[in-house]
Amino acid sequence: MNAYLHRSENRGHVQAGWLNTYHSFSFGSWYNPKYMGVGPLRVINDDTIAANNGFGTHPHDNMEILTYVTHGRLTHRDSMGNEEYIHAGEWQLMSAGTGVQHSEINNTDEPVHLFQIWIQPNVRNAEPSYQQIKLDPHAAPNQWHLIVGPDDTAPMFIRQNAEVKAAVLEAGQSLEIATTKKHNFVHVVSGQIMIEDQIVKAGDALLFNEKTAINALEDSEMIWFDLPA
């Protein structure tokens, strides 16, 4: 299998007081020309936000922004009029389109852990939109759960020919990945898995383009990005 392993220790790390973050791809003050994204996948930020802190109001446009909260609760507000809590096990998709202002604040007394994912859209300057679902892969392990897809059969619709799936795989179990597009990119949230002869641990990601299987060496959680070129 032709594969490329992106190790956790090669991610960018920024500790900025209230924010402890790891960047899989170049972002903000951290830049590495080797890590600029995969196809339209541009950002995977692994963020921990301290209690009673967060991202104040700021703008985005022409980006599909997916947020997954794994621990704690985040408060979202935006210029479209949305004001929502995002709890652990919930996903939010904000399609920025022509432009939106938003804030993401941890207004609790405990840290919040989340993944923020940016995917470039295939349609520019569309009307901004907001979607949110509860889909915790821990509730139904050992299977893929579709989170976003390019049509209305998916739980959330994304403006790109891409799918994002999530799974919790119990130790000793396996899952198949059947590629449908150009790139498969599997990011391990927690635990440790094996793909072919590659051990992929928490914070690592593996890029490949062939059908294969994932085997869990311990209880593990992962996100699978099925991406065009």
PDB file of C-alpha atoms in Angstrom:
ATOM      1  CA  MET A   1       0.000   0.000   0.000  1.00  0.00           C
ATOM      2  CA  ASN A   2       1.281   3.450  -0.938  1.00  0.00           C
ATOM      3  CA  ALA A   3       0.930   5.399   2.317  1.00  0.00           C
ATOM      4  CA  TYR A   4       2.324   8.426   4.119  1.00  0.00           C
ATOM      5  CA  LEU A   5       2.356   8.627   7.926  1.00  0.00           C
ATOM      6  CA  HIS A   6       2.056  12.086   9.507  1.00  0.00           C
ATOM      7  CA  ARG A   7       3.379  11.679  13.050  1.00  0.00           C
ATOM      8  CA  SER A   8       1.884  13.497  16.021  1.00  0.00           C
ATOM      9  CA  GLU A   9       5.275  14.889  17.015  1.00  0.00           C
ATOM     10  CA  ASN A  10       5.586  16.607  13.616  1.00  0.00           C
ATOM     11  CA  ARG A  11       2.510  18.710  14.241  1.00  0.00           C
ATOM     12  CA  GLY A  12       2.855  22.343  15.173  1.00  0.00           C
ATOM     13  CA  HIS A  13       2.340  23.093  18.874  1.00  0.00           C
ATOM     14  CA  VAL A  14       1.269  26.468  20.217  1.00  0.00           C
ATOM     15  CA  GLN A  15       0.680  27.167  23.894  1.00  0.00           C
ATOM     16  CA  ALA A  16      -0.899  30.612  24.124  1.00  0.00           C
ATOM     17  CA  GLY A  17      -2.045  30.957  27.718  1.00  0.00           C
ATOM     18  CA  TRP A  18      -5.673  29.822  27.581  1.00  0.00           C
ATOM     19  CA  LEU A  19      -5.200  27.802  24.352  1.00  0.00           C
ATOM     20  CA  ASN A  20      -3.135  24.653  23.969  1.00  0.00           C
ATOM     21  CA  THR A  21      -3.272  23.595  20.329  1.00  0.00           C
ATOM     22  CA  TYR A  22      -1.663  21.148  17.916  1.00  0.00           C
ATOM     23  CA  HIS A  23      -1.775  21.888  14.172  1.00  0.00           C
ATOM     24  CA  SER A  24      -1.656  18.996  11.704  1.00  0.00           C
ATOM     25  CA  PHE A  25      -1.198  21.536   8.895  1.00  0.00           C
ATOM     26  CA  SER A  26       0.332  25.009   8.677  1.00  0.00           C
ATOM     27  CA  PHE A  27      -1.866  27.445  10.575  1.00  0.00           C
ATOM     28  CA  GLY A  28      -1.498  30.873  12.162  1.00  0.00           C
ATOM     29  CA  SER A  29       1.994  31.420  13.526  1.00  0.00           C
ATOM     30  CA  TRP A  30       3.104  27.854  12.738  1.00  0.00           C
ATOM     31  CA  TYR A  31       4.233  27.252   9.163  1.00  0.00           C
ATOM     32  CA  ASN A  32       5.841  24.203   7.593  1.00  0.00           C
ATOM     33  CA  PRO A  33       5.760  23.905   3.779  1.00  0.00           C
ATOM     34  CA  LYS A  34       5.674  20.087   4.114  1.00  0.00           C
ATOM     35  CA  TYR A  35       2.277  20.261   5.838  1.00  0.00           C
ATOM     36  CA  MET A  36      -0.175  22.345   3.839  1.00  0.00           C
ATOM     37  CA  GLY A  37      -3.188  20.036   3.769  1.00  0.00           C
ATOM     38  CA  VAL A  38      -4.554  17.125   1.741  1.00  0.00           C
ATOM     39  CA  GLY A  39      -6.735  17.948  -1.258  1.00  0.00           C
ATOM     40  CA  PRO A  40      -9.355  20.410   0.052  1.00  0.00           C
ATOM     41  CA  LEU A  41      -8.630  19.498   3.700  1.00  0.00           C
ATOM     42  CA  ARG A  42      -6.753  22.522   4.989  1.00  0.00           C
ATOM     43  CA  VAL A  43      -6.874  22.470   8.808  1.00  0.00           C
ATOM     44  CA  ILE A  44      -7.013  19.942  11.640  1.00  0.00           C
ATOM     45  CA  ASN A  45      -6.475  21.767  14.920  1.00  0.00           C
ATOM     46  CA  ASP A  46      -6.519  19.760  18.154  1.00  0.00           C
ATOM     47  CA  ASP A  47      -7.512  22.432  20.692  1.00  0.00           C
ATOM     48  CA  THR A  48      -7.835  22.540  24.458  1.00  0.00           C
ATOM     49  CA  ILE A  49      -9.464  25.760  25.703  1.00  0.00           C
ATOM     50  CA  ALA A  50      -9.036  26.722  29.346  1.00  0.00           C
ATOM     51  CA  ALA A  51     -12.022  27.488  31.567  1.00  0.00           C
ATOM     52  CA  ASN A  52     -13.827  30.781  30.920  1.00  0.00           C
ATOM     53  CA  ASN A  53     -11.859  31.597  27.761  1.00  0.00           C
ATOM     54  CA  GLY A  54     -12.145  31.133  24.026  1.00  0.00           C
ATOM     55  CA  PHE A  55     -12.104  32.596  20.556  1.00  0.00           C
ATOM     56  CA  GLY A  56     -13.720  36.040  20.508  1.00  0.00           C
ATOM     57  CA  THR A  57     -15.751  37.297  17.567  1.00  0.00           C
ATOM     58  CA  HIS A  58     -13.802  37.043  14.306  1.00  0.00           C
ATOM     59  CA  PRO A  59     -14.604  36.675  10.582  1.00  0.00           C
ATOM     60  CA  HIS A  60     -14.360  33.841   8.046  1.00  0.00           C
ATOM     61  CA  ASP A  61     -15.419  33.447   4.445  1.00  0.00           C
ATOM     62  CA  ASN A  62     -15.388  30.697   1.806  1.00  0.00           C
ATOM     63  CA  MET A  63     -14.503  27.863   4.164  1.00  0.00           C
ATOM     64  CA  GLU A  64     -16.391  24.829   5.487  1.00  0.00           C
ATOM     65  CA  ILE A  65     -15.586  24.801   9.226  1.00  0.00           C
ATOM     66  CA  LEU A  66     -16.334  21.586  11.125  1.00  0.00           C
ATOM     67  CA  THR A  67     -16.036  21.472  14.932  1.00  0.00           C
ATOM     68  CA  TYR A  68     -16.133  18.309  17.040  1.00  0.00           C
ATOM     69  CA  VAL A  69     -16.224  18.617  20.830  1.00  0.00           C
ATOM     70  CA  THR A  70     -14.829  15.567  22.633  1.00  0.00           C
ATOM     71  CA  HIS A  71     -14.868  16.878  26.223  1.00  0.00           C
ATOM     72  CA  GLY A  72     -16.744  19.742  27.850  1.00  0.00           C
ATOM     73  CA  ARG A  73     -19.104  22.319  26.359  1.00  0.00           C
ATOM     74  CA  LEU A  74     -18.548  25.183  23.923  1.00  0.00           C
ATOM     75  CA  THR A  75     -20.804  28.194  23.365  1.00  0.00           C
ATOM     76  CA  HIS A  76     -21.199  29.321  19.740  1.00  0.00           C
ATOM     77  CA  ARG A  77     -22.564  32.695  18.578  1.00  0.00           C
ATOM     78  CA  ASP A  78     -22.567  34.040  15.025  1.00  0.00           C
ATOM     79  CA  SER A  79     -23.783  36.857  12.810  1.00  0.00           C
ATOM     80  CA  MET A  80     -26.457  34.567  11.309  1.00  0.00           C
ATOM     81  CA  GLY A  81     -28.276  34.736  14.650  1.00  0.00           C
ATOM     82  CA  ASN A  82     -27.259  31.315  15.946  1.00  0.00           C
ATOM     83  CA  GLU A  83     -26.497  30.922  19.652  1.00  0.00           C
ATOM     84  CA  GLU A  84     -25.902  27.289  20.560  1.00  0.00           C
ATOM     85  CA  TYR A  85     -24.141  25.036  23.034  1.00  0.00           C
ATOM     86  CA  ILE A  86     -21.919  22.336  21.502  1.00  0.00           C
ATOM     87  CA  HIS A  87     -21.583  19.487  23.990  1.00  0.00           C
ATOM     88  CA  ALA A  88     -19.177  16.554  23.973  1.00  0.00           C
ATOM     89  CA  GLY A  89     -20.256  14.148  21.234  1.00  0.00           C
ATOM     90  CA  GLU A  90     -21.702  16.924  19.070  1.00  0.00           C
ATOM     91  CA  TRP A  91     -20.547  18.273  15.709  1.00  0.00           C
ATOM     92  CA  GLN A  92     -21.067  21.701  14.192  1.00  0.00           C
ATOM     93  CA  LEU A  93     -20.648  22.676  10.542  1.00  0.00           C
ATOM     94  CA  MET A  94     -20.463  26.358   9.687  1.00  0.00           C
ATOM     95  CA  SER A  95     -20.342  27.104   5.968  1.00  0.00           C
ATOM     96  CA  ALA A  96     -18.845  30.593   5.935  1.00  0.00           C
ATOM     97  CA  GLY A  97     -19.674  31.387   2.295  1.00  0.00           C
ATOM     98  CA  THR A  98     -19.819  35.122   1.606  1.00  0.00           C
ATOM     99  CA  GLY A  99     -18.763  35.847   5.169  1.00  0.00           C
ATOM    100  CA  VAL A 100     -19.742  35.282   8.783  1.00  0.00           C
ATOM    101  CA  GLN A 101     -18.601  36.543  12.178  1.00  0.00           C
ATOM    102  CA  HIS A 102     -18.570  34.071  15.060  1.00  0.00           C
ATOM    103  CA  SER A 103     -17.197  33.313  18.529  1.00  0.00           C
ATOM    104  CA  GLU A 104     -16.485  29.990  20.267  1.00  0.00           C
ATOM    105  CA  ILE A 105     -16.245  30.390  24.061  1.00  0.00           C
ATOM    106  CA  ASN A 106     -15.750  27.976  26.921  1.00  0.00           C
ATOM    107  CA  ASN A 107     -17.881  29.660  29.579  1.00  0.00           C
ATOM    108  CA  THR A 108     -17.606  26.739  32.009  1.00  0.00           C
ATOM    109  CA  ASP A 109     -15.167  26.073  34.850  1.00  0.00           C
ATOM    110  CA  GLU A 110     -13.575  23.068  33.102  1.00  0.00           C
ATOM    111  CA  PRO A 111     -11.333  22.811  29.998  1.00  0.00           C
ATOM    112  CA  VAL A 112     -12.938  22.014  26.648  1.00  0.00           C
ATOM    113  CA  HIS A 113     -11.276  19.709  24.123  1.00  0.00           C
ATOM    114  CA  LEU A 114     -12.262  19.957  20.469  1.00  0.00           C
ATOM    115  CA  PHE A 115     -11.133  19.446  16.908  1.00  0.00           C
ATOM    116  CA  GLN A 116     -11.554  22.262  14.408  1.00  0.00           C
ATOM    117  CA  ILE A 117     -11.411  21.166  10.793  1.00  0.00           C
ATOM    118  CA  TRP A 118     -11.408  23.388   7.716  1.00  0.00           C
ATOM    119  CA  ILE A 119     -12.295  22.130   4.249  1.00  0.00           C
ATOM    120  CA  GLN A 120     -12.146  24.386   1.205  1.00  0.00           C
ATOM    121  CA  PRO A 121     -15.512  24.516  -0.620  1.00  0.00           C
ATOM    122  CA  ASN A 122     -16.086  23.779  -4.290  1.00  0.00           C
ATOM    123  CA  VAL A 123     -18.593  26.646  -4.500  1.00  0.00           C
ATOM    124  CA  ARG A 124     -17.470  30.150  -3.583  1.00  0.00           C
ATOM    125  CA  ASN A 125     -19.506  33.038  -2.188  1.00  0.00           C
ATOM    126  CA  ALA A 126     -22.545  30.933  -1.317  1.00  0.00           C
ATOM    127  CA  GLU A 127     -24.977  31.965   1.401  1.00  0.00           C
ATOM    128  CA  PRO A 128     -23.591  31.175   4.879  1.00  0.00           C
ATOM    129  CA  SER A 129     -25.275  28.347   6.793  1.00  0.00           C
ATOM    130  CA  TYR A 130     -25.139  26.575  10.141  1.00  0.00           C
ATOM    131  CA  GLN A 131     -25.733  22.906  11.004  1.00  0.00           C
ATOM    132  CA  GLN A 132     -25.295  20.952  14.234  1.00  0.00           C
ATOM    133  CA  ILE A 133     -25.840  17.300  15.168  1.00  0.00           C
ATOM    134  CA  LYS A 134     -25.283  14.977  18.107  1.00  0.00           C
ATOM    135  CA  LEU A 135     -23.437  11.891  16.859  1.00  0.00           C
ATOM    136  CA  ASP A 136     -21.130  10.370  19.439  1.00  0.00           C
ATOM    137  CA  PRO A 137     -19.293   7.369  17.945  1.00  0.00           C
ATOM    138  CA  HIS A 138     -18.788   5.985  21.475  1.00  0.00           C
ATOM    139  CA  ALA A 139     -22.528   5.221  21.592  1.00  0.00           C
ATOM    140  CA  ALA A 140     -22.265   2.701  18.721  1.00  0.00           C
ATOM    141  CA  PRO A 141     -18.676   1.452  18.384  1.00  0.00           C
ATOM    142  CA  ASN A 142     -17.051  -0.694  15.689  1.00  0.00           C
ATOM    143  CA  GLN A 143     -18.729   1.028  12.733  1.00  0.00           C
ATOM    144  CA  TRP A 144     -18.262   4.132  10.627  1.00  0.00           C
ATOM    145  CA  HIS A 145     -20.643   7.028  11.234  1.00  0.00           C
ATOM    146  CA  LEU A 146     -21.090   9.513   8.393  1.00  0.00           C
ATOM    147  CA  ILE A 147     -20.847  13.068   9.748  1.00  0.00           C
ATOM    148  CA  VAL A 148     -20.793  15.252   6.618  1.00  0.00           C
ATOM    149  CA  GLY A 149     -21.216  14.524   2.934  1.00  0.00           C
ATOM    150  CA  PRO A 150     -21.792  16.251  -0.407  1.00  0.00           C
ATOM    151  CA  ASP A 151     -25.580  15.755  -0.574  1.00  0.00           C
ATOM    152  CA  ASP A 152     -28.649  15.815   1.651  1.00  0.00           C
ATOM    153  CA  THR A 153     -28.441  12.097   2.492  1.00  0.00           C
ATOM    154  CA  ALA A 154     -25.661  12.946   4.963  1.00  0.00           C
ATOM    155  CA  PRO A 155     -26.414  14.200   8.486  1.00  0.00           C
ATOM    156  CA  MET A 156     -24.789  17.510   7.496  1.00  0.00           C
ATOM    157  CA  PHE A 157     -24.265  18.837   3.962  1.00  0.00           C
ATOM    158  CA  ILE A 158     -20.835  20.145   2.940  1.00  0.00           C
ATOM    159  CA  ARG A 159     -20.017  22.232  -0.138  1.00  0.00           C
ATOM    160  CA  GLN A 160     -17.339  19.844  -1.347  1.00  0.00           C
ATOM    161  CA  ASN A 161     -17.186  16.376  -2.897  1.00  0.00           C
ATOM    162  CA  ALA A 162     -15.922  14.945   0.383  1.00  0.00           C
ATOM    163  CA  GLU A 163     -17.103  12.815   3.267  1.00  0.00           C
ATOM    164  CA  VAL A 164     -16.081  12.860   6.912  1.00  0.00           C
ATOM    165  CA  LYS A 165     -16.749   9.760   9.016  1.00  0.00           C
ATOM    166  CA  ALA A 166     -15.956   8.902  12.632  1.00  0.00           C
ATOM    167  CA  ALA A 167     -15.599   5.646  14.546  1.00  0.00           C
ATOM    168  CA  VAL A 168     -14.686   4.210  17.904  1.00  0.00           C
ATOM    169  CA  LEU A 169     -12.995   0.854  17.433  1.00  0.00           C
ATOM    170  CA  GLU A 170     -12.675  -1.471  20.409  1.00  0.00           C
ATOM    171  CA  ALA A 171      -9.436  -3.347  21.039  1.00  0.00           C
ATOM    172  CA  GLY A 172      -9.108  -6.366  18.761  1.00  0.00           C
ATOM    173  CA  GLN A 173     -11.823  -5.179  16.349  1.00  0.00           C
ATOM    174  CA  SER A 174     -11.327  -4.146  12.717  1.00  0.00           C
ATOM    175  CA  LEU A 175     -13.006  -1.844  10.193  1.00  0.00           C
ATOM    176  CA  GLU A 176     -12.716  -1.688   6.419  1.00  0.00           C
ATOM    177  CA  ILE A 177     -11.956   1.438   4.454  1.00  0.00           C
ATOM    178  CA  ALA A 178     -13.127   1.288   0.852  1.00  0.00           C
ATOM    179  CA  THR A 179     -11.764   4.289  -0.973  1.00  0.00           C
ATOM    180  CA  THR A 180     -14.209   6.196  -3.165  1.00  0.00           C
ATOM    181  CA  LYS A 181     -12.168   9.292  -4.005  1.00  0.00           C
ATOM    182  CA  LYS A 182      -8.535  10.340  -4.459  1.00  0.00           C
ATOM    183  CA  HIS A 183      -7.324  10.455  -0.858  1.00  0.00           C
ATOM    184  CA  ASN A 184      -8.061   8.627   2.389  1.00  0.00           C
ATOM    185  CA  PHE A 185      -6.767  10.483   5.439  1.00  0.00           C
ATOM    186  CA  VAL A 186      -7.331   8.850   8.838  1.00  0.00           C
ATOM    187  CA  HIS A 187      -6.588  10.936  11.935  1.00  0.00           C
ATOM    188  CA  VAL A 188      -6.406   9.092  15.263  1.00  0.00           C
ATOM    189  CA  VAL A 189      -8.145  10.998  18.064  1.00  0.00           C
ATOM    190  CA  SER A 190      -7.210   8.529  20.819  1.00  0.00           C
ATOM    191  CA  GLY A 191      -5.770   5.059  21.215  1.00  0.00           C
ATOM    192  CA  GLN A 192      -3.627   3.132  18.756  1.00  0.00           C
ATOM    193  CA  ILE A 193      -4.473   1.341  15.515  1.00  0.00           C
ATOM    194  CA  MET A 194      -2.666  -0.617  12.825  1.00  0.00           C
ATOM    195  CA  ILE A 195      -3.189  -0.071   9.096  1.00  0.00           C
ATOM    196  CA  GLU A 196      -1.282  -2.645   7.046  1.00  0.00           C
ATOM    197  CA  ASP A 197       2.115  -2.641   8.815  1.00  0.00           C
ATOM    198  CA  GLN A 198       1.862   0.931  10.124  1.00  0.00           C
ATOM    199  CA  ILE A 199       1.125   1.617  13.801  1.00  0.00           C
ATOM    200  CA  VAL A 200      -0.851   4.858  14.007  1.00  0.00           C
ATOM    201  CA  LYS A 201      -1.244   6.401  17.464  1.00  0.00           C
ATOM    202  CA  ALA A 202      -3.168   9.332  18.938  1.00  0.00           C
ATOM    203  CA  GLY A 203      -2.328  12.532  17.044  1.00  0.00           C
ATOM    204  CA  ASP A 204      -0.943  10.606  14.048  1.00  0.00           C
ATOM    205  CA  ALA A 205      -2.627  10.467  10.658  1.00  0.00           C
ATOM    206  CA  LEU A 206      -2.161   8.161   7.687  1.00  0.00           C
ATOM    207  CA  LEU A 207      -2.703   9.178   4.057  1.00  0.00           C
ATOM    208  CA  PHE A 208      -3.329   6.383   1.548  1.00  0.00           C
ATOM    209  CA  ASN A 209      -5.320   5.663  -1.601  1.00  0.00           C
ATOM    210  CA  GLU A 210      -6.203   1.966  -1.540  1.00  0.00           C
ATOM    211  CA  LYS A 211      -8.831  -0.228   0.083  1.00  0.00           C
ATOM    212  CA  THR A 212      -7.580  -1.521   3.420  1.00  0.00           C
ATOM    213  CA  ALA A 213      -8.574  -2.413   6.980  1.00  0.00           C
ATOM    214  CA  ILE A 214      -7.979  -0.778  10.342  1.00  0.00           C
ATOM    215  CA  ASN A 215      -7.184  -2.972  13.344  1.00  0.00           C
ATOM    216  CA  ALA A 216      -7.449  -1.576  16.869  1.00  0.00           C
ATOM    217  CA  LEU A 217      -4.502  -2.361  19.131  1.00  0.00           C
ATOM    218  CA  GLU A 218      -6.451  -0.736  21.993  1.00  0.00           C
ATOM    219  CA  ASP A 219      -9.749   1.104  22.275  1.00  0.00           C
ATOM    220  CA  SER A 220      -9.367   3.890  19.708  1.00  0.00           C
ATOM    221  CA  GLU A 221     -11.247   6.789  18.145  1.00  0.00           C
ATOM    222  CA  MET A 222     -10.570   8.084  14.648  1.00  0.00           C
ATOM    223  CA  ILE A 223     -11.831  10.452  11.953  1.00  0.00           C
ATOM    224  CA  TRP A 224     -11.714   9.377   8.295  1.00  0.00           C
ATOM    225  CA  PHE A 225     -11.583  12.022   5.555  1.00  0.00           C
ATOM    226  CA  ASP A 226     -12.553  10.722   2.086  1.00  0.00           C
ATOM    227  CA  LEU A 227     -11.256  13.485  -0.178  1.00  0.00           C
ATOM    228  CA  PRO A 228     -10.980  14.461  -3.841  1.00  0.00           C
ATOM    229  CA  ALA A 229      -7.691  15.653  -5.339  1.00  0.00           C
TER     230      ALA A 229
END
